[in-house]
CSV table of C-alpha atoms in Angstrom, one decimal:
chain,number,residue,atom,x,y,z
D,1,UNK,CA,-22.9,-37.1,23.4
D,2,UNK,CA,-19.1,-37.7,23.8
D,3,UNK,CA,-19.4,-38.8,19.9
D,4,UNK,CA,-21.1,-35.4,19.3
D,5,UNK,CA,-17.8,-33.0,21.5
D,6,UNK,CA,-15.3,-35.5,18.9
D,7,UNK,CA,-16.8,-34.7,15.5
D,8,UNK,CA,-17.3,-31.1,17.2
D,9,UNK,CA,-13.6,-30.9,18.0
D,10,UNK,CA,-12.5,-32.0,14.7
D,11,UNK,CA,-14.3,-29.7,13.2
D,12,UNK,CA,-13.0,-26.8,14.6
D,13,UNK,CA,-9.1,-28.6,14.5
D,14,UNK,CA,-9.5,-28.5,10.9
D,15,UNK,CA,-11.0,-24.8,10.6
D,16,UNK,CA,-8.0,-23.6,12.8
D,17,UNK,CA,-5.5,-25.9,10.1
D,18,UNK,CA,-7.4,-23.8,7.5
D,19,UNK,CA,-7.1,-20.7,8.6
D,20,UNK,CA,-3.4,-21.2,9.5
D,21,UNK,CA,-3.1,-22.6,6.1
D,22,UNK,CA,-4.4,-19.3,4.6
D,23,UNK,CA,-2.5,-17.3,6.5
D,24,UNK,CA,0.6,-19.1,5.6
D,25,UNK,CA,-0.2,-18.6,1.7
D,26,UNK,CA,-0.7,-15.0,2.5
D,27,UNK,CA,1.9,-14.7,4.0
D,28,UNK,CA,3.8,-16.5,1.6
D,29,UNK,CA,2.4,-13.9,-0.9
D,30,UNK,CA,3.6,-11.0,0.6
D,31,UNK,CA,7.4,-12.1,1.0
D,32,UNK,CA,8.2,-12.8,-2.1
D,33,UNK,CA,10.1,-10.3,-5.0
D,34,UNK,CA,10.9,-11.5,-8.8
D,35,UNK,CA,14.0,-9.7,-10.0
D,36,UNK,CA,14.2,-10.7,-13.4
D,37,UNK,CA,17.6,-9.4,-15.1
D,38,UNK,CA,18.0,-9.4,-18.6
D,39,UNK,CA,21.4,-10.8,-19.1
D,40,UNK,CA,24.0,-12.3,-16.1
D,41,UNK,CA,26.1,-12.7,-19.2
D,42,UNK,CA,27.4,-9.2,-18.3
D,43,UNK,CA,28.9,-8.1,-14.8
D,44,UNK,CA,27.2,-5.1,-14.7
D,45,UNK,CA,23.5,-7.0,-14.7
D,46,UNK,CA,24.7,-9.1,-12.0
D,47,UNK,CA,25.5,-6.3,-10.1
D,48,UNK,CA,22.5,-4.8,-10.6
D,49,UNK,CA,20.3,-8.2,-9.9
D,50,UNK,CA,22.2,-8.7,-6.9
D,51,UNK,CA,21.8,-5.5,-5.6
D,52,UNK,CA,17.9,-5.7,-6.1
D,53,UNK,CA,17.7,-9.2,-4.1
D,54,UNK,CA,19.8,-8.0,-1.5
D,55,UNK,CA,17.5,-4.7,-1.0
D,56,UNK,CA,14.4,-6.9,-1.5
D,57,UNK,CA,15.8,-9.3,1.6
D,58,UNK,CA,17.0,-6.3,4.0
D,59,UNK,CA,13.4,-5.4,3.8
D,60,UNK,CA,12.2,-8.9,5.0
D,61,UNK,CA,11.1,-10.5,1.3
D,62,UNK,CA,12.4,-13.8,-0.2
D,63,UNK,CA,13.8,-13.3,-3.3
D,64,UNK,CA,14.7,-14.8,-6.3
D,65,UNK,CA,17.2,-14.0,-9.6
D,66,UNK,CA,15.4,-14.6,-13.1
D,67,UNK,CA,17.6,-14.5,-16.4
D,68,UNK,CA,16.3,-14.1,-19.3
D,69,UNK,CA,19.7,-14.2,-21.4
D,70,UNK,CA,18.4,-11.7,-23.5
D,71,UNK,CA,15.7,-13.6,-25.0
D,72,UNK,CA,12.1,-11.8,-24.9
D,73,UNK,CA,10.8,-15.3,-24.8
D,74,UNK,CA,12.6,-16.5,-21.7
D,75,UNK,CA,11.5,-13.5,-20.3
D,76,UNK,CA,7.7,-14.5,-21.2
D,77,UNK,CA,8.9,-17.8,-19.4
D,78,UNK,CA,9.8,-16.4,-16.2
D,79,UNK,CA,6.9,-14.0,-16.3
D,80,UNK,CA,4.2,-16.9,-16.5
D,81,UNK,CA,6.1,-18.9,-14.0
D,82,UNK,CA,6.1,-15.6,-11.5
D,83,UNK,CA,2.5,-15.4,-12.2
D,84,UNK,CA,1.6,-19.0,-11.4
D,85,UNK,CA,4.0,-18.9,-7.9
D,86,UNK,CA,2.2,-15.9,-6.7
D,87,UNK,CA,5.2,-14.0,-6.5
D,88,UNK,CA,4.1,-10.4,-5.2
D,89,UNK,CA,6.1,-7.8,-6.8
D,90,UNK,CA,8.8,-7.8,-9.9
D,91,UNK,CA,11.5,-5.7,-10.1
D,92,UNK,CA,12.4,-5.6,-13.6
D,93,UNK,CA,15.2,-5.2,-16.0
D,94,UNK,CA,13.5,-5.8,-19.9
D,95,UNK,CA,15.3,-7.8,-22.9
D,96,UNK,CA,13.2,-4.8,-25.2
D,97,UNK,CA,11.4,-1.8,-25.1
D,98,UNK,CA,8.7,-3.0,-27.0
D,99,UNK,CA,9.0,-6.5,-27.1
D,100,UNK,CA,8.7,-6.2,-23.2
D,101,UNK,CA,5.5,-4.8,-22.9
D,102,UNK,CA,3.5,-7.3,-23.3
D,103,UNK,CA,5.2,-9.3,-20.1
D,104,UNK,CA,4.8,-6.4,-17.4
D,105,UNK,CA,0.7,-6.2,-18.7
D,106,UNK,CA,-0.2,-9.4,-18.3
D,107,UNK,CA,1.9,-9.3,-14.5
D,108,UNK,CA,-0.2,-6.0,-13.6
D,109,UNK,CA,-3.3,-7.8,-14.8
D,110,UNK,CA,-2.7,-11.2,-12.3
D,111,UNK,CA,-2.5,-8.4,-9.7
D,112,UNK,CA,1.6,-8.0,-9.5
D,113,UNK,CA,2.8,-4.4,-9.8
D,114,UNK,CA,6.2,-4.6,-12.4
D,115,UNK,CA,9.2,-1.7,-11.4
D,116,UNK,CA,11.7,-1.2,-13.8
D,117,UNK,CA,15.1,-1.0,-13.4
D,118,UNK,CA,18.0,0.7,-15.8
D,119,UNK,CA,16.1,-0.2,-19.1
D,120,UNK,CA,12.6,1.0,-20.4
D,121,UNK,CA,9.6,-0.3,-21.8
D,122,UNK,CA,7.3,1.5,-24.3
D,123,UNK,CA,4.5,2.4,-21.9
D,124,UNK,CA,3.7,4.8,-20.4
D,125,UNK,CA,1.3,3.1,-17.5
D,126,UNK,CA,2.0,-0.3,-17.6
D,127,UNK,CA,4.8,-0.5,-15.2
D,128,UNK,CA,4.2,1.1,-11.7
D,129,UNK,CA,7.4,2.9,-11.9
D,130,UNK,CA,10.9,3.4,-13.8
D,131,UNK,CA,14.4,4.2,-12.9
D,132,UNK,CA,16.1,4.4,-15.1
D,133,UNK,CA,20.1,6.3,-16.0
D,134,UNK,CA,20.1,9.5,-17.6
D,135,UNK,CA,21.8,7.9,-20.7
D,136,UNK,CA,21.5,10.5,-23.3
D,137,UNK,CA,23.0,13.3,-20.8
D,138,UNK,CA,25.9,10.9,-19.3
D,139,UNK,CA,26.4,10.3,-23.9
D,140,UNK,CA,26.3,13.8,-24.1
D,141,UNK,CA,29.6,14.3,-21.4
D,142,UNK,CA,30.9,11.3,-22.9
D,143,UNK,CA,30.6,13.2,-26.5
D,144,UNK,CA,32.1,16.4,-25.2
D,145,UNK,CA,35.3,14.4,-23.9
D,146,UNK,CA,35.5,12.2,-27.2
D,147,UNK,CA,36.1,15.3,-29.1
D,148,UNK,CA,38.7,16.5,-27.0
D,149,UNK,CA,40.7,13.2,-26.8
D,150,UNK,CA,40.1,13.0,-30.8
D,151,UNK,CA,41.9,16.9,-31.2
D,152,UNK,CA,38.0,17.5,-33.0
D,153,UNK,CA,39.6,15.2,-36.1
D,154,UNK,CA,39.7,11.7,-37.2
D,155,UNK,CA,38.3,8.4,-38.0
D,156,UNK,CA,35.9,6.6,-35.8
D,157,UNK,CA,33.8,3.6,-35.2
D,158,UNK,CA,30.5,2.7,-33.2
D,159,UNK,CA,29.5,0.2,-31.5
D,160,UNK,CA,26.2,0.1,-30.7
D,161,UNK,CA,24.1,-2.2,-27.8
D,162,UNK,CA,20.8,-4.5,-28.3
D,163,UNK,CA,18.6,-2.2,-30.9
D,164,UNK,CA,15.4,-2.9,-29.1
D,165,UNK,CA,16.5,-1.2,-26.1
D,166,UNK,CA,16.1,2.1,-25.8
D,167,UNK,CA,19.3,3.2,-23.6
D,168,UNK,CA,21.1,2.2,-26.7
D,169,UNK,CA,20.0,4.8,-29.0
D,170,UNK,CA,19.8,7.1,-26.2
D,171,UNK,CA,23.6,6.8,-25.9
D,172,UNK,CA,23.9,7.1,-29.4
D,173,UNK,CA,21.9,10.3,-30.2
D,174,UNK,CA,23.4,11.6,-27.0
D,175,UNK,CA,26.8,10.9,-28.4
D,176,UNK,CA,26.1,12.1,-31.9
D,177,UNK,CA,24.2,15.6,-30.6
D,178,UNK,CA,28.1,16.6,-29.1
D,179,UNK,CA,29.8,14.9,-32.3
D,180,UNK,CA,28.3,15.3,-35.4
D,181,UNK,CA,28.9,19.4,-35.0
D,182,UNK,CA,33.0,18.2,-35.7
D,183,UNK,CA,33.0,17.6,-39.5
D,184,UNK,CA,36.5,16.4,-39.4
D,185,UNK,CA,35.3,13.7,-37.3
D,186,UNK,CA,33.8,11.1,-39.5
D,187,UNK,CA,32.1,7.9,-38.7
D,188,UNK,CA,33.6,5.4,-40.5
D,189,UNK,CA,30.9,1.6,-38.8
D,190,UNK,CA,28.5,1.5,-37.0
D,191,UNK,CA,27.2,-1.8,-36.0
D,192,UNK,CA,25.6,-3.2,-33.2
D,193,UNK,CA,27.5,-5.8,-30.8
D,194,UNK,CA,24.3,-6.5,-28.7
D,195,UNK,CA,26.1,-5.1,-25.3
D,196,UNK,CA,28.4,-8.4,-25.5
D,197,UNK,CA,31.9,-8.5,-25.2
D,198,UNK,CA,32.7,-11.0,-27.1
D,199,UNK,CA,31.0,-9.7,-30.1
D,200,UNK,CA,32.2,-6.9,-29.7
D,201,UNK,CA,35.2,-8.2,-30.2
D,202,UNK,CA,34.1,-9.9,-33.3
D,203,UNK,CA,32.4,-6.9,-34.4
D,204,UNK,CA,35.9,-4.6,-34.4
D,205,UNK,CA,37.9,-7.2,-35.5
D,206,UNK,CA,36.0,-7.7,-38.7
D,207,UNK,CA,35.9,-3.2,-39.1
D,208,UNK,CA,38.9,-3.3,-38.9
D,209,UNK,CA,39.7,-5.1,-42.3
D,210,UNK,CA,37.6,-2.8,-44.3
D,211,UNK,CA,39.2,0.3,-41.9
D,212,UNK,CA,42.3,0.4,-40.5
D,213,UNK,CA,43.1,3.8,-39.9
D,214,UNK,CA,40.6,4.5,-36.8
D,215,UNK,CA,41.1,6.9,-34.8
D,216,UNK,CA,38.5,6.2,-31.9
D,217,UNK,CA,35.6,3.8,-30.6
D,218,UNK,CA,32.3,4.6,-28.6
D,219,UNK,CA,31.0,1.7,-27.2
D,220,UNK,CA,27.3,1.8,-25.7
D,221,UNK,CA,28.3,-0.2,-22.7
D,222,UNK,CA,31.4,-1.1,-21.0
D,223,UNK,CA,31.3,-4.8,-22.0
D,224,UNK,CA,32.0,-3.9,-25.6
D,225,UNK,CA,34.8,-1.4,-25.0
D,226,UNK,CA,36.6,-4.4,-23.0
D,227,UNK,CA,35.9,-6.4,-26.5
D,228,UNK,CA,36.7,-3.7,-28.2
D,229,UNK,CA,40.1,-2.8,-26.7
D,230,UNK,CA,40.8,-7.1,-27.0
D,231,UNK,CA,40.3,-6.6,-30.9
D,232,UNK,CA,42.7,-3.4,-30.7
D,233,UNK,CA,45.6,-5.5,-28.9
D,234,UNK,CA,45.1,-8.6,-31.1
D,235,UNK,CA,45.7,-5.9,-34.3
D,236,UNK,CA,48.4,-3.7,-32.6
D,237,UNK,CA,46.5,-0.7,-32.5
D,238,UNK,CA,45.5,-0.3,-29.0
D,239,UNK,CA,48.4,2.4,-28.3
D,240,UNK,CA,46.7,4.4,-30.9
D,241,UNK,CA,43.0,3.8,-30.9
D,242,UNK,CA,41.1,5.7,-28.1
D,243,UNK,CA,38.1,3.8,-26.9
D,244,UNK,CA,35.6,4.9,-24.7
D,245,UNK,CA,32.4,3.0,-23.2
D,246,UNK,CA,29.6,3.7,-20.7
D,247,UNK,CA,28.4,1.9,-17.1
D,248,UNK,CA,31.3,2.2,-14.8
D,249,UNK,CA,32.2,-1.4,-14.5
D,250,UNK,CA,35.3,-3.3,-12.1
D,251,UNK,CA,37.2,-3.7,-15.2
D,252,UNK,CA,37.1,-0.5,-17.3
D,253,UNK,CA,37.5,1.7,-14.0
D,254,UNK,CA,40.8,-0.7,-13.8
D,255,UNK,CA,41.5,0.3,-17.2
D,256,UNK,CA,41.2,4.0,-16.9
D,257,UNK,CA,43.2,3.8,-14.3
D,258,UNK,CA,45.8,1.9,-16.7
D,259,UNK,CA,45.5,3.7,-19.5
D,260,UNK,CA,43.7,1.6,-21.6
D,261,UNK,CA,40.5,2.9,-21.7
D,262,UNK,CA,39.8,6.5,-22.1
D,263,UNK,CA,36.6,7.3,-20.4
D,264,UNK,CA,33.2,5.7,-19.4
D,265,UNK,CA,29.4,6.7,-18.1
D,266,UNK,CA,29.5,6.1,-14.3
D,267,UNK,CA,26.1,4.6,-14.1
D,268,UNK,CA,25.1,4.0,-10.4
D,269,UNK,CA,23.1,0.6,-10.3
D,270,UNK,CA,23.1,-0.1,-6.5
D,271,UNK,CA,20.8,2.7,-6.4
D,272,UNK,CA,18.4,2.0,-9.6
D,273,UNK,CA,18.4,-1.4,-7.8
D,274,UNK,CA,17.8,-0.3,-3.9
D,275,UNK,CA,15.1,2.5,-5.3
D,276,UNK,CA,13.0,-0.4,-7.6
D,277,UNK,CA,12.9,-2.4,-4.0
D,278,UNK,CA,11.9,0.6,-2.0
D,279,UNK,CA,9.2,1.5,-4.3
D,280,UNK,CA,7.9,-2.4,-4.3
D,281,UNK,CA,8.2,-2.3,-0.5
D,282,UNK,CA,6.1,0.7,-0.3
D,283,UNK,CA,3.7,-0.7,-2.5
D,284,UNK,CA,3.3,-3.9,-1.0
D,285,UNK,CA,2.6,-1.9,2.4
D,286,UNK,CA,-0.8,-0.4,0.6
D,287,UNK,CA,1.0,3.2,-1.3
D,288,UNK,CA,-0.9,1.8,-4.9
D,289,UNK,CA,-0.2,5.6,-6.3
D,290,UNK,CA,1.6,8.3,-6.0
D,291,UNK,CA,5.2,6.8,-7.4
D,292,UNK,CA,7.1,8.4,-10.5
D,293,UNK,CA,6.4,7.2,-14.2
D,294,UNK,CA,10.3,7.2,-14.7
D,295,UNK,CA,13.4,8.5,-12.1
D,296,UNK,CA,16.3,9.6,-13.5
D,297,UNK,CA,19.6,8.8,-12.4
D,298,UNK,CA,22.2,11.0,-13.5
D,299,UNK,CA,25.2,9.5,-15.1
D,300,UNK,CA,29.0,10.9,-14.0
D,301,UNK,CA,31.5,10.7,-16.5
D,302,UNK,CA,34.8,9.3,-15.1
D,303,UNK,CA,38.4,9.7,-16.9
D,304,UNK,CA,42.0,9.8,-15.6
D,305,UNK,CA,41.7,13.2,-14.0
D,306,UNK,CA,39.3,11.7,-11.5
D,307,UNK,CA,39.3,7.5,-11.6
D,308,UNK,CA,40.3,7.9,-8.2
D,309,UNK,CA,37.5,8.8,-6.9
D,310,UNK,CA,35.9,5.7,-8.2
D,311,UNK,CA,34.7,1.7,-7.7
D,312,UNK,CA,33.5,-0.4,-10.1
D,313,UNK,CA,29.5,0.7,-9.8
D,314,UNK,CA,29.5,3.5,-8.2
D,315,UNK,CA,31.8,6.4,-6.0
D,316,UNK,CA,34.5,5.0,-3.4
């Protein structure tokens, strides 16, 4: 009999371990958010990944920081690794529109809803929501103010971001639907310097040879205005070349306020970031529908007149 009550007692010690074991996982399952970042090569990402975790943790999740240096494999990496962990929710800035896609379907298929932040990908339902700048109406502003700084004449060059994201030609056609009415002003390169400043750099500095005689620079993100303006000074031509670039970064708001820098796209990623964690939060507490394909964030453009009443990221 008393062997009986022990084998009885363990029995139900080790259905109680169970249960608090499974309870533990699921627990475990619900407080955990992916924010995979494309690049921390570039402040602005790192703003925007740190802004996402720090959301994701005010809410009561653990979070953690993927990079995927702008490699659509890496990104694969991370996604099969979230997968396998039993993350519960990713919030999402892609390496590619297209290239992307595949990533955030096979997340939604293992059962983890995907929100994207600042960048796109090519699908419509994938993803359980985007947000995502206004890009092409913040290029548009910038477009308008580029001819006025340019007197509606002169030489200029482009510098274009990653081609397989979409905010890059966004920018671009933004730019060009304000510009290309000003025949005077002629396009002389247009090259892409993949967002990063130090190619940027590289980029102009090697325009430059072949054309000398610039007038102006649009830059698709403020990275490669920095690296743009660093090519300018190195060639003694920053006093004359105006460049302009687009995010609202520490370092180009300090430049505008310097002079150096002529205007950029105030893009505000604390709340792309603090919207994608929201929306996750929501959806982890049993909303499945009902959220917004894509959320547009306008886009403010900043200049001398009213640096002021500006931070790097975002209004003072």
């Amino acid at each position: 009999m008393l062997r009986r009550i022990r084998q009885t007692i363990l029995i139900l010690t080790v259905c109680v371990a169970f249960v608090q074991c499974g309870r533990k996982e699921d627990a475990g399952k619900e407080k955990k958010i992916a924010i995979v970042v494309s690049t921390m090569n570039n402040p602005w990402f790192v703003f925007l990944g740190q802004q996402a975790a720090k959301k994701a943790r005010e809410l009561g999740y653990e979070a953690k920081l993927f990079d995927s240096q702008n490699n659509t494999a890496l990104e694969s990496d991370h996604f099969d690794n979230i997968i396998v962990q039993h993350f519960s929710a990713i919030l999402f800035n892609p390496t590619d529109a297209d290239g992307s896609v595949v990533n955030v379907k096979k997340a939604v298929a293992a059962g983890i809803p995907v929100f994207c932040m600042d960048r796109e990908v090519n699908s419509a339902n994938a993803p359980t929501s985007q947000i995502l700048s206004d890009s092409y109406s913040g290029a548009v502003a910038l477009g308008k103010r580029f001819v006025q700084e340019l007197h509606k004449k002169g030489n200029y060059v482009e510098l274009l971001g990653l081609v397989g994201d979409n905010n890059t030609w966004a920018r671009s056609n933004g730019f060009h639907s304000v510009v290309d009415h000003y025949p005077e002003l002629k396009m002389v390169a247009q090259q892409s310097a993949d967002f990063d400043r130090n190619q940027a750099m590289k980029v102009l500095e090697s325009v430059l040879q072949a054309h000398p005689d610039i007038d102006g620079v649009f830059c698709g993100n403020d990275a490669m205005a920095m690296g743009a303006y660093q090519a300018l000074v190195s060639a003694g031509m920053a006093d004359k070349v105006k460049v302009f670039g687009f995010d609202g970064s520490d370092d180009v708001i300090a430049a505008i306020r310097d002079g150096k820098i002529y205007a950029t796209g105030m893009q505000f990623p604390q709340i792309i970031a603090e919207t994608a964690a929201s929306f996750a939060d929501e959806y982890l507490k049993g909303k499945k529908d009902g959220f917004p394909k894509k959320v547009p964030v306008a886009v403010e453009l900043v200049t001398k007149e009213n640096v002021s009443d500006y931070a790097g990221y975002g209004k003072k």
